[in-house]
PDB file of C-alpha atoms in Angstrom:
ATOM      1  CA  UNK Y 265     -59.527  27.459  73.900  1.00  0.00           C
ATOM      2  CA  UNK Y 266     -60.365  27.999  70.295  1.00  0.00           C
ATOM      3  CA  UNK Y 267     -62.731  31.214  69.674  1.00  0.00           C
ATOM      4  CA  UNK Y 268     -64.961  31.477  66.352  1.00  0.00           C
ATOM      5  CA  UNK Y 269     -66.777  34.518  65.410  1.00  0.00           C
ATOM      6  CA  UNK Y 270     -70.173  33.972  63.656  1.00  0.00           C
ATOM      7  CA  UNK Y 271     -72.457  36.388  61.554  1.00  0.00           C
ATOM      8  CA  UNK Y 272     -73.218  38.552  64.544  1.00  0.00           C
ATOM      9  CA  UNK Y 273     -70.085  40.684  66.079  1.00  0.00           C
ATOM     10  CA  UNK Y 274     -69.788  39.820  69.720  1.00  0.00           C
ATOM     11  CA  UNK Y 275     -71.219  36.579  69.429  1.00  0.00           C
ATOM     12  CA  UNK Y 276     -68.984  33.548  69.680  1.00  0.00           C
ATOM     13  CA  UNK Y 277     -68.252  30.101  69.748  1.00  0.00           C
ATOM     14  CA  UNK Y 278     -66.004  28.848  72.349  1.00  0.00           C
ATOM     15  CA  UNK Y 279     -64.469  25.103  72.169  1.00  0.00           C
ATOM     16  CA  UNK Y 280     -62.988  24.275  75.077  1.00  0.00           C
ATOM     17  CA  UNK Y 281     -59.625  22.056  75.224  1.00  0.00           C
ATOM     18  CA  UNK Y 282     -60.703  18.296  76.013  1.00  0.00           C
ATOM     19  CA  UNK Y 283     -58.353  15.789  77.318  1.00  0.00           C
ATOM     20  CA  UNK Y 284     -59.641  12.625  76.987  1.00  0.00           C
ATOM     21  CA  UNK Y 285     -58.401   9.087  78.484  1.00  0.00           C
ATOM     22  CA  UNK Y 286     -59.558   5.593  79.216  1.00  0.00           C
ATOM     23  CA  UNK Y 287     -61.730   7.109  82.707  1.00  0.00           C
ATOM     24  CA  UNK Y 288     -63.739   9.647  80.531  1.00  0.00           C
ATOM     25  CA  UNK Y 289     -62.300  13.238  79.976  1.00  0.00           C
ATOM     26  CA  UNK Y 290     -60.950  16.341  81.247  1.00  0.00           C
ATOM     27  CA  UNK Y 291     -61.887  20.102  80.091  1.00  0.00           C
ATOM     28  CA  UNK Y 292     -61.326  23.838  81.747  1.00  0.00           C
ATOM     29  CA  UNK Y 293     -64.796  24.961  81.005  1.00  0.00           C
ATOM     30  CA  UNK Y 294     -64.321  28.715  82.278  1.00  0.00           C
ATOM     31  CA  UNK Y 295     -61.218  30.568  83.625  1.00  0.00           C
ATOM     32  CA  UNK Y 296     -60.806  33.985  84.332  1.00  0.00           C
ATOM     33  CA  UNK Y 297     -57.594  34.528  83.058  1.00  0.00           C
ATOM     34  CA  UNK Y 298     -57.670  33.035  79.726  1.00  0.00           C
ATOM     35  CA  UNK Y 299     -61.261  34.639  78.794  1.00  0.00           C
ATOM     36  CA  UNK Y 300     -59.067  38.295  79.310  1.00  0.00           C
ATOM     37  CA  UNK Y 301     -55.991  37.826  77.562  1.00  0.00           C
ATOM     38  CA  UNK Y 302     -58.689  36.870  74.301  1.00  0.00           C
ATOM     39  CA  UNK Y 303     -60.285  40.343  75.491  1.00  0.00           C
ATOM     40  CA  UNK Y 304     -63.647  38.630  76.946  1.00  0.00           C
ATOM     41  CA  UNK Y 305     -63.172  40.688  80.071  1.00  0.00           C
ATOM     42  CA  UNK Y 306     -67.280  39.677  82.199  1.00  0.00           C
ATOM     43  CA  UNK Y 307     -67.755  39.163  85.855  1.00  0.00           C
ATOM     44  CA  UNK Y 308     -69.824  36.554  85.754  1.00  0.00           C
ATOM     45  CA  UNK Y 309     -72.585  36.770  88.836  1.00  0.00           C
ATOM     46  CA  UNK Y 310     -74.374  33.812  88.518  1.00  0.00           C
ATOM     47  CA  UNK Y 311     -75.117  30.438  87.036  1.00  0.00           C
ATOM     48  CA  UNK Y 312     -78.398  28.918  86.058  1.00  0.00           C
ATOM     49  CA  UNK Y 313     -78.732  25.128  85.426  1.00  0.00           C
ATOM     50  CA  UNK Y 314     -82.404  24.172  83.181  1.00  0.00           C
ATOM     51  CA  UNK Y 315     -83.041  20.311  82.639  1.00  0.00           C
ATOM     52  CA  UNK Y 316     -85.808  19.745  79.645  1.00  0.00           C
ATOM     53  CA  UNK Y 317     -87.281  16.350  80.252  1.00  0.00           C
ATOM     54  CA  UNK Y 318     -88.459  16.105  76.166  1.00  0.00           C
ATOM     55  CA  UNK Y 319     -87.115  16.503  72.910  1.00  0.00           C
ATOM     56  CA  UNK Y 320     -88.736  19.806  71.694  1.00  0.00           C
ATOM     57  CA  UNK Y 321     -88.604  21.661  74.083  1.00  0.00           C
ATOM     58  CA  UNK Y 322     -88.225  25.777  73.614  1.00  0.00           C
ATOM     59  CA  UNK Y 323     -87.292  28.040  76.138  1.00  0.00           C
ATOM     60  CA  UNK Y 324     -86.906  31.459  75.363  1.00  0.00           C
ATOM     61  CA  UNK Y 325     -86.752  34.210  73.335  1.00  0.00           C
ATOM     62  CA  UNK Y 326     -85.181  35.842  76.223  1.00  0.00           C
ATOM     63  CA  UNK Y 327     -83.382  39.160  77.585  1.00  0.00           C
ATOM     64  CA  UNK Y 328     -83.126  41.509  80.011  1.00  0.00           C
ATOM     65  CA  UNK Y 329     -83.818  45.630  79.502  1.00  0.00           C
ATOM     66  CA  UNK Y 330     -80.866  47.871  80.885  1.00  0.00           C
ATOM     67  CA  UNK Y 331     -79.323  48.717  83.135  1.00  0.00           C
ATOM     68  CA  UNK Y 332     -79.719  44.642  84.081  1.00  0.00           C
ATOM     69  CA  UNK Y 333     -79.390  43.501  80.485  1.00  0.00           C
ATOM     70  CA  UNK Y 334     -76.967  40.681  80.433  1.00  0.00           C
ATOM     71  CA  UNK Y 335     -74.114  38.428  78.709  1.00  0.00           C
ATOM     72  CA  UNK Y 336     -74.539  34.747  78.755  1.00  0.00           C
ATOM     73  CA  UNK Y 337     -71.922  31.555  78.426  1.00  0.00           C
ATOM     74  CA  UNK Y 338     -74.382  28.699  77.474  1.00  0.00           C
ATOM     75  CA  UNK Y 339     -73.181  25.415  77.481  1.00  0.00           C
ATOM     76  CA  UNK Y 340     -74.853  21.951  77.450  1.00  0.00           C
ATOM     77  CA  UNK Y 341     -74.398  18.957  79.969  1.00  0.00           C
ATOM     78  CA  UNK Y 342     -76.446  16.296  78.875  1.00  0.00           C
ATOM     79  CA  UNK Y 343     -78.121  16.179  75.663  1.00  0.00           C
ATOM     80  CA  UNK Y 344     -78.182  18.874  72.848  1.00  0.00           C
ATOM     81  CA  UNK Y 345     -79.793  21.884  71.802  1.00  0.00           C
ATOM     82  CA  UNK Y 346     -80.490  24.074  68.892  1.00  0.00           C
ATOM     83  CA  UNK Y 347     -78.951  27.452  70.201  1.00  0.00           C
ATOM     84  CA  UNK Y 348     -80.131  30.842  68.708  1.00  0.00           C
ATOM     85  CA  UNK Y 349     -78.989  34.425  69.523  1.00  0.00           C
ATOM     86  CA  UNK Y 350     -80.482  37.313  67.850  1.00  0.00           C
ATOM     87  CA  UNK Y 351     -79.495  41.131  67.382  1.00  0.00           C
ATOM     88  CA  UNK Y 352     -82.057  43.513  69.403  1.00  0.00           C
ATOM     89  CA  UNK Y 353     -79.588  46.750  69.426  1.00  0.00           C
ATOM     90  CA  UNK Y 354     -81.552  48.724  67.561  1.00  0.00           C
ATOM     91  CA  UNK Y 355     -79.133  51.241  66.053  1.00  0.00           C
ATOM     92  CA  UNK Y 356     -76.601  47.462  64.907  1.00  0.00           C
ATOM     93  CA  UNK Y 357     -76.653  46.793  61.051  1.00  0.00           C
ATOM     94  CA  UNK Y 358     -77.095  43.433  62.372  1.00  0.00           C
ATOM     95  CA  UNK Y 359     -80.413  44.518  63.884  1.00  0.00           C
ATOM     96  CA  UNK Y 360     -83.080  41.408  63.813  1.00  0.00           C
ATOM     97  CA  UNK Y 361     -80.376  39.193  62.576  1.00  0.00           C
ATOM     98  CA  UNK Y 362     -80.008  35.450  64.110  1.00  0.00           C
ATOM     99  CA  UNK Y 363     -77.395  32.985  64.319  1.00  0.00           C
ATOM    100  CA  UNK Y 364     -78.139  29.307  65.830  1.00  0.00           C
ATOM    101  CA  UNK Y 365     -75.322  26.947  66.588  1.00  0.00           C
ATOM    102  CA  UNK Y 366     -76.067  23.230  68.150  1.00  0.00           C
ATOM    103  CA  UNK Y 367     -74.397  22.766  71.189  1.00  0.00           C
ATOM    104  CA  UNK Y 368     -74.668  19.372  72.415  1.00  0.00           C
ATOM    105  CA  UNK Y 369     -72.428  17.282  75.917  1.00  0.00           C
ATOM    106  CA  UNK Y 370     -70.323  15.792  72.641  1.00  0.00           C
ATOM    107  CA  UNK Y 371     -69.445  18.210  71.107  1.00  0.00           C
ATOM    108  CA  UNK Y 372     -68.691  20.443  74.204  1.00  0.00           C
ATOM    109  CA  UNK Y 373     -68.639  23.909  72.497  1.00  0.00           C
ATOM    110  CA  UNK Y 374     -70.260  26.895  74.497  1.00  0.00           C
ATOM    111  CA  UNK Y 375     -71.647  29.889  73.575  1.00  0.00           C
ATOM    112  CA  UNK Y 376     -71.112  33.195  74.075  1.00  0.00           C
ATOM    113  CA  UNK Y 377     -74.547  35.401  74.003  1.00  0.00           C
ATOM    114  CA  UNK Y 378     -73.154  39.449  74.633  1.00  0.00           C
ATOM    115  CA  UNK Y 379     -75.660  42.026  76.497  1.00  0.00           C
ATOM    116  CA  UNK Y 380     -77.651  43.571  73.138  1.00  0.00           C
ATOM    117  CA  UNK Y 381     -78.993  39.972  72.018  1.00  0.00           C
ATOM    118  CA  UNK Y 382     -82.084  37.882  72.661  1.00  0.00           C
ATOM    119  CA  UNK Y 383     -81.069  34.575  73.455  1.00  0.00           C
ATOM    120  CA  UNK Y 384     -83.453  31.049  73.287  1.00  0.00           C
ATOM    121  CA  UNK Y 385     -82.992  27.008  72.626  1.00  0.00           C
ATOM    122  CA  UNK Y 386     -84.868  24.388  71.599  1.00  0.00           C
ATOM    123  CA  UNK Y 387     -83.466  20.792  73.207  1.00  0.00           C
ATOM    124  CA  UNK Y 388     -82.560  17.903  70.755  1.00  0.00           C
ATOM    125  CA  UNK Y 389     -83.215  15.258  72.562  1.00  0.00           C
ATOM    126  CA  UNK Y 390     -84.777  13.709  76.071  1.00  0.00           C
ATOM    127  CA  UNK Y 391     -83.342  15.046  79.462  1.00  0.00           C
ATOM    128  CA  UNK Y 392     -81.078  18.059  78.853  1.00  0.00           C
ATOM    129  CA  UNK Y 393     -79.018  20.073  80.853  1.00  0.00           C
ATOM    130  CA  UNK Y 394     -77.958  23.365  80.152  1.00  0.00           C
ATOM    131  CA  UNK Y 395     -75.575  25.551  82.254  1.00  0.00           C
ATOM    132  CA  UNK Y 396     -74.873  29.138  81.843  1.00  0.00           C
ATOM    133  CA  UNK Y 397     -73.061  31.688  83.431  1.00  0.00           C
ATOM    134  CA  UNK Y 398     -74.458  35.566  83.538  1.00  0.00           C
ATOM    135  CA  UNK Y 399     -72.711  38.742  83.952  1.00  0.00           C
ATOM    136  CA  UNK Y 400     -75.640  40.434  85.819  1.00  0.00           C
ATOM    137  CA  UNK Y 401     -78.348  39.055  88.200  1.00  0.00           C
ATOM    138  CA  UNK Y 402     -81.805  38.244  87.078  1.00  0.00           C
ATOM    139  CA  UNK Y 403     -84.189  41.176  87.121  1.00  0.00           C
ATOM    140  CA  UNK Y 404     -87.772  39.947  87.318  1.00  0.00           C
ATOM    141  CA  UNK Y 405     -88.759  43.710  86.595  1.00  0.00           C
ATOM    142  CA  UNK Y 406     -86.265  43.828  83.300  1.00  0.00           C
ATOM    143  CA  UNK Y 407     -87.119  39.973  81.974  1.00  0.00           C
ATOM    144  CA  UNK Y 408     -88.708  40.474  78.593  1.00  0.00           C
ATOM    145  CA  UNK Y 409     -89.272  37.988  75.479  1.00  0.00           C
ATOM    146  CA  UNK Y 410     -89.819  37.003  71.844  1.00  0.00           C
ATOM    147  CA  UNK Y 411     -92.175  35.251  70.741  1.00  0.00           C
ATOM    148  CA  UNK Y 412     -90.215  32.098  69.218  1.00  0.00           C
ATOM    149  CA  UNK Y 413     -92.458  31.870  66.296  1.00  0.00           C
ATOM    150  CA  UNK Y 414     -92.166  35.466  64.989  1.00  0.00           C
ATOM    151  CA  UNK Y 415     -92.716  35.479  61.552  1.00  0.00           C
ATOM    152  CA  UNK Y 416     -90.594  38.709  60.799  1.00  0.00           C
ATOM    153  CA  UNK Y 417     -87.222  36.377  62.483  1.00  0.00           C
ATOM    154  CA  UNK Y 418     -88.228  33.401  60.926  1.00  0.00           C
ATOM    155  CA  UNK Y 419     -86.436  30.946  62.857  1.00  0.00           C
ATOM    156  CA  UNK Y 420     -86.332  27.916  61.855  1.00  0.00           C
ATOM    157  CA  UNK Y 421     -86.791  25.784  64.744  1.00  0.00           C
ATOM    158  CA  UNK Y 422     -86.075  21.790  64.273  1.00  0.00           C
ATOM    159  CA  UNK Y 423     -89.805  21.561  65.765  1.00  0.00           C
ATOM    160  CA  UNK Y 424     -93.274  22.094  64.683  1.00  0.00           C
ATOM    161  CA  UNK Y 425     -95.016  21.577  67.978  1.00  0.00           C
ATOM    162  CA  UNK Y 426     -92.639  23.083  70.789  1.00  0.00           C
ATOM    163  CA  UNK Y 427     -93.293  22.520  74.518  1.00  0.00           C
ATOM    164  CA  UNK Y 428     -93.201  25.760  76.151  1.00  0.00           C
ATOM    165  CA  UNK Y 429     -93.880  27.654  79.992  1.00  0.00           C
ATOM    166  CA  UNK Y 430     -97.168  29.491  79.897  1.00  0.00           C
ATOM    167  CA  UNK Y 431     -94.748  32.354  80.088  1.00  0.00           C
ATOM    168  CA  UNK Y 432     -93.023  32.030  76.778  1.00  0.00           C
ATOM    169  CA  UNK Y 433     -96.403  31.615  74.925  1.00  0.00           C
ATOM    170  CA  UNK Y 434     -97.081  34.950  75.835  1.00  0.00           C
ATOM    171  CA  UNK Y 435     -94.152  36.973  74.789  1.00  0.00           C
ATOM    172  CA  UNK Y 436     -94.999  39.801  71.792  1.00  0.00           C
ATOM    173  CA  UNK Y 437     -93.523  40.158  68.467  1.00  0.00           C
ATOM    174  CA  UNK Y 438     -90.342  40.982  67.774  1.00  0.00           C
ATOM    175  CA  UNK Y 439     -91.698  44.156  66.370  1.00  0.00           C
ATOM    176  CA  UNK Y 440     -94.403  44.779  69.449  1.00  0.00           C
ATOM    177  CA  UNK Y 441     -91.236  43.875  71.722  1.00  0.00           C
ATOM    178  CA  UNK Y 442     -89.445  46.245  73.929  1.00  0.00           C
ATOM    179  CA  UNK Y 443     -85.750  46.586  72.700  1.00  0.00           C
ATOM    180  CA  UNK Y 444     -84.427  49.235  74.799  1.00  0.00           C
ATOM    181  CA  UNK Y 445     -81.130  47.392  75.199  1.00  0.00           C
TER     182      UNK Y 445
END
């Protein structure tokens, strides 16, 4: 597995070894082992699996509060997204800095999103699948949000008129959010 830092410390990409033959193709999407000897050492709790039926679809900003805040290992499926992480540790000197990566069923990377960052997508095209693996349970009580259009982020989204969950309309600013990560 090759591992790429980006801008933000802690996050990563991941790309997976594929082998590929005349039936399709092979890949070890997670193991244990090899995630500690490169020093990722999570116990992953549980997975959640989203399908977006359109293009243009945005779910997120999202995180959890401590003690439930949590690391996530996004990967895609079907289809292809416009992955973004940003820095809500308030004391980081990456603080309210983003990174977006597109992950996409081609191109097979993943993502790794550490506890400290906000994490969202927007989907690429029709019918996507995203799978990701989390290092604590969900906390309905800890669940808290960014507005995707803050205008202090900036984010720029590869959509002008998002489909989103009643929810996600409603998060606050990333300046009115709570950060206490």
């Amino acid at each position: 597995m090759k591992i790429t830092s980006t801008d933000l410390p802690g996050v990563l990409v991941l790309e997976p070894q594929v082998f590929n033959d005349a039936r399709g193709f092979f890949q070890e999407s997670y193991n244990q082992k090899t995630f500690i000897e490169a020093g990722l050492n999570y116990n992953f709790v549980q997975d959640n699996h989203s399908l977006s039926l359109d293009a243009g679809v945005i779910r997120g900003i999202h995180y959890q509060l401590n003690p439930k805040a949590q690391t996530k290992l996004v990967r895609v499926l079907a289809g292809a997204i416009f992955d973004v992480a940003v820095d809500i540790r308030q004391n980081s000197p990456t603080f309210g800095r983003w990174i977006t990566v597109t992950l996409s069923a081609a191109n097979k990377l993943q993502l790794l999103v550490p506890r400290g960052f906000a994490h969202g997508f927007c989907t690429l095209e029709p019918h996507t699948q995203v799978l990701y693996k989390v290092d604590e349970y969900y906390s309905p009580e800890h669940d808290r949000g960014i507005s995707w259009e803050d205008p202090d982020l900036g984010i720029s989204w590869p959509t002008k008129h998002p489909i989103l969950s009643a929810k996600d309309l409603r998060h606050p600013t990333f300046k009115q959010a709570e950060l206490t990560i």
